[in-house]
Coordinates of C-alpha atoms and ligand atoms in Angstrom, one line a residue:
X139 CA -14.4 -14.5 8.7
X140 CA -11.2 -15.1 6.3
X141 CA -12.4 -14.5 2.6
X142 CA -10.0 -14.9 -0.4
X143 CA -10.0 -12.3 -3.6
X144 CA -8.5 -13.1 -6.9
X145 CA -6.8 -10.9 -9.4
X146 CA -5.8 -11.0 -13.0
X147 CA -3.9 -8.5 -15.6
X148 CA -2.1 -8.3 -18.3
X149 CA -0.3 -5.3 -20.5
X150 CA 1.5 -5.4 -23.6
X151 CA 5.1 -4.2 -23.7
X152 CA 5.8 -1.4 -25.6
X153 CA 8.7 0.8 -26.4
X154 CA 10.4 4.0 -24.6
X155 CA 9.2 2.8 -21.0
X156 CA 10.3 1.7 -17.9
X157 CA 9.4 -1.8 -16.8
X158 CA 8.0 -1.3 -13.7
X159 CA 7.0 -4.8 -12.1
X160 CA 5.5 -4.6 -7.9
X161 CA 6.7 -0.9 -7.5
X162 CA 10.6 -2.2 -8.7
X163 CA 12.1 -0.7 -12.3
X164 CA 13.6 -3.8 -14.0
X165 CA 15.9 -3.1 -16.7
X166 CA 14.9 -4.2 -19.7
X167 CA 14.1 -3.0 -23.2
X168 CA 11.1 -2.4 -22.8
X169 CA 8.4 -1.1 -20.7
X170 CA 4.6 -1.9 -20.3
X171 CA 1.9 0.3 -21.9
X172 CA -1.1 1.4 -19.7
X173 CA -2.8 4.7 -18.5
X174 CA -1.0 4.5 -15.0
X175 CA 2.8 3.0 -14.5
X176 CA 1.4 0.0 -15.7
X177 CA 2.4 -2.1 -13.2
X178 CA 0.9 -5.3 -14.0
X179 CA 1.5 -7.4 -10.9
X180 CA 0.2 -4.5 -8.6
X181 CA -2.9 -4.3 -10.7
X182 CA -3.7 -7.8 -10.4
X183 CA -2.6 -7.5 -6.3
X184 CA -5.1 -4.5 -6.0
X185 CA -7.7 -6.5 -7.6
X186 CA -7.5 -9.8 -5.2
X187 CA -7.3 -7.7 -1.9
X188 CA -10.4 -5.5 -4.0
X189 CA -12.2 -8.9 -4.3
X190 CA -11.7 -10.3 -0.6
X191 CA -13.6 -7.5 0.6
X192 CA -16.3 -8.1 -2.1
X193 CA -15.1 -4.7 -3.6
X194 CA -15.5 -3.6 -6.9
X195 CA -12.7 -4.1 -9.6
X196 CA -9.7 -1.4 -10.2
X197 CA -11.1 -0.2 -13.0
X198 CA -14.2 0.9 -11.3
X199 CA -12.2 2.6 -8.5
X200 CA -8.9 3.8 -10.8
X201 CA -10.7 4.3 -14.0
X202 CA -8.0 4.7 -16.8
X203 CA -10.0 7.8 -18.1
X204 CA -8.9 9.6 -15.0
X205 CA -6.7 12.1 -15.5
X206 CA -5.4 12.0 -12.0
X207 CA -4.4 8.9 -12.4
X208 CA -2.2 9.1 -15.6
X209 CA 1.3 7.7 -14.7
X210 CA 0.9 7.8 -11.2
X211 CA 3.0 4.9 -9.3
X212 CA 0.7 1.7 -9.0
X213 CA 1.9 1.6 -5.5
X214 CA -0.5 4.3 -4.7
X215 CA -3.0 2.3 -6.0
X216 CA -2.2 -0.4 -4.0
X217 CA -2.5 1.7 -0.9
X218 CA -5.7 3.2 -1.5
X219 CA -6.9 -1.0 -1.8
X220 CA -5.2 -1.3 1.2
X221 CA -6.9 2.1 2.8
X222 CA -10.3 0.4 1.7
X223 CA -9.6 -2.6 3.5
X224 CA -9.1 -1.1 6.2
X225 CA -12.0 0.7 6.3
X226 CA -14.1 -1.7 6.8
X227 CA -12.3 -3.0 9.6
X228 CA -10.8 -6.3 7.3
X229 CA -6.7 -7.2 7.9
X230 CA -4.9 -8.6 4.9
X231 CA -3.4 -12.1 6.2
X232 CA -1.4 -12.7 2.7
X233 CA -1.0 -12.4 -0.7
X234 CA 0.1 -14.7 -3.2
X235 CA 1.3 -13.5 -6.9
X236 CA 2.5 -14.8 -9.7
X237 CA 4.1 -13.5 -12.5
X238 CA 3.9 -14.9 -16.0
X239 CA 6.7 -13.6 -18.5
X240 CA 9.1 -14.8 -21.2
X241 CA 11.9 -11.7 -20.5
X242 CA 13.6 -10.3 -18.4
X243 CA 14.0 -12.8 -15.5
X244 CA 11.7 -11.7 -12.8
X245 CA 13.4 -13.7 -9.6
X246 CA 16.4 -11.6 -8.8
X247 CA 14.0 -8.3 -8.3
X248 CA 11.6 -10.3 -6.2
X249 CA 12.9 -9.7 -2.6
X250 CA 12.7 -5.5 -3.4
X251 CA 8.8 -6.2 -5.3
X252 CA 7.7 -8.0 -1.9
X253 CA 9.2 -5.4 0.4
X254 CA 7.9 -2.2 -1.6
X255 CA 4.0 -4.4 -2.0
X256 CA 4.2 -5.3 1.4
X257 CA 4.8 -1.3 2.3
X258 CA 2.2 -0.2 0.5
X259 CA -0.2 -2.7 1.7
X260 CA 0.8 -2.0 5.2
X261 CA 1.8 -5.2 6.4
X262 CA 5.3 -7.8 6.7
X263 CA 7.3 -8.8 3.0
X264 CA 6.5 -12.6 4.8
X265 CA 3.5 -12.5 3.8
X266 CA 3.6 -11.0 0.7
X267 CA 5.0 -14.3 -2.3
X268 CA 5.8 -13.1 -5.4
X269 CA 6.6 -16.2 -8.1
X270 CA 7.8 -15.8 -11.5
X271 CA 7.1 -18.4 -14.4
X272 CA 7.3 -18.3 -18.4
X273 CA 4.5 -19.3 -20.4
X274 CA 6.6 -22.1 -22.2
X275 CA 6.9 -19.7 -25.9
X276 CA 2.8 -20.6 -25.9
X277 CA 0.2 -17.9 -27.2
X278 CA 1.2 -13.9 -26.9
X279 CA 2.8 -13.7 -23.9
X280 CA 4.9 -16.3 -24.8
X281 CA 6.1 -14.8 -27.8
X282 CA 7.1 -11.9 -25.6
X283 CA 4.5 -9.5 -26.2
X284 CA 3.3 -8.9 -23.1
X285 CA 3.4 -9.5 -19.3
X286 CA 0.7 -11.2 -17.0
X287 CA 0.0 -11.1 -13.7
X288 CA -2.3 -13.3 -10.9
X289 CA -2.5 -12.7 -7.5
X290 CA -4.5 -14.4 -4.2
X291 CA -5.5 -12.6 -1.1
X292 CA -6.4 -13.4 2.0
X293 CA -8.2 -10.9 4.2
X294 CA -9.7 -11.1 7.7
X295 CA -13.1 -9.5 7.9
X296 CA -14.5 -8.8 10.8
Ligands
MG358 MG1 -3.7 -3.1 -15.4

């Protein structure tokens, strides 16, 4: 059976941090606040390959009051979806992101954000699409305040 998850995140930026965007630094001014690295497009990845397998969310599984957790890379949590997946015998067929962001410009890191998401998800870059839009200057992440993410997966269940 194929089954599709969706995933949704946003952080706000905030100052004296990396950006960290799919497991890639991006130089920028700013970085994103949150209890792990705040990768924003990983957290909404995790979330869709979470939801395929009719998983709980990432904050059930990587609560942000764990101490364990705090500033780890969000391509761990990424593998441990992944890790779940596999444990109930499911194969993730493709994921499909998109990020949504005024600043910086997102499409010259996106070959190095598919190839580290792909690696921890264990499976080809191909099938791992990472887009990149603005939200036309509208609402708060237009005004640059923040970062969103949204990402679809596809999973094979057996
Ligand atoms: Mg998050």
């Amino acid at each position: 059976m194929t089954t599709s998850g969706l995933g949704y995140d946003v952080h706000r930026f905030i100052a004296g941090r990396p950006l960290i965007l799919g497991g890639v630094e991006i130089p920028h001014d700013r970085g994103l606040d949150g209890h792990s690295d705040a990768d924003v497009l990983s957290h909404a990845i995790a979330d869709a390959v979470l939801g395929a397998i009719g998983e709980q969310d990432i904050g059930h599984h990587f609560p942000n009051t764990d101490p364990g957790i705090r500033g780890i890379s969000s391509l761990e949590i990424l593998e441990k979806a992944a890790n779940l997946a596999r444990a109930r015998g499911a194969r993730i067929n493709s994921i499909d992101a998109t990020v949504i962001a005024e600043a910086p410009k997102i499409g010259p890191h996106v070959f190095p954000m598919r190839e580290r998401i792909a690696g921890a998800l264990g499976m080809p870059p191909a099938r791992v699409a990472v887009k990149a839009t603005t939200n036309e200057g509208l609402g708060s992440i237009g005004r640059g305040e923040g970062i969103a993410a949204m990402a679809v997966a596809s999973v094979e269940l057996p």
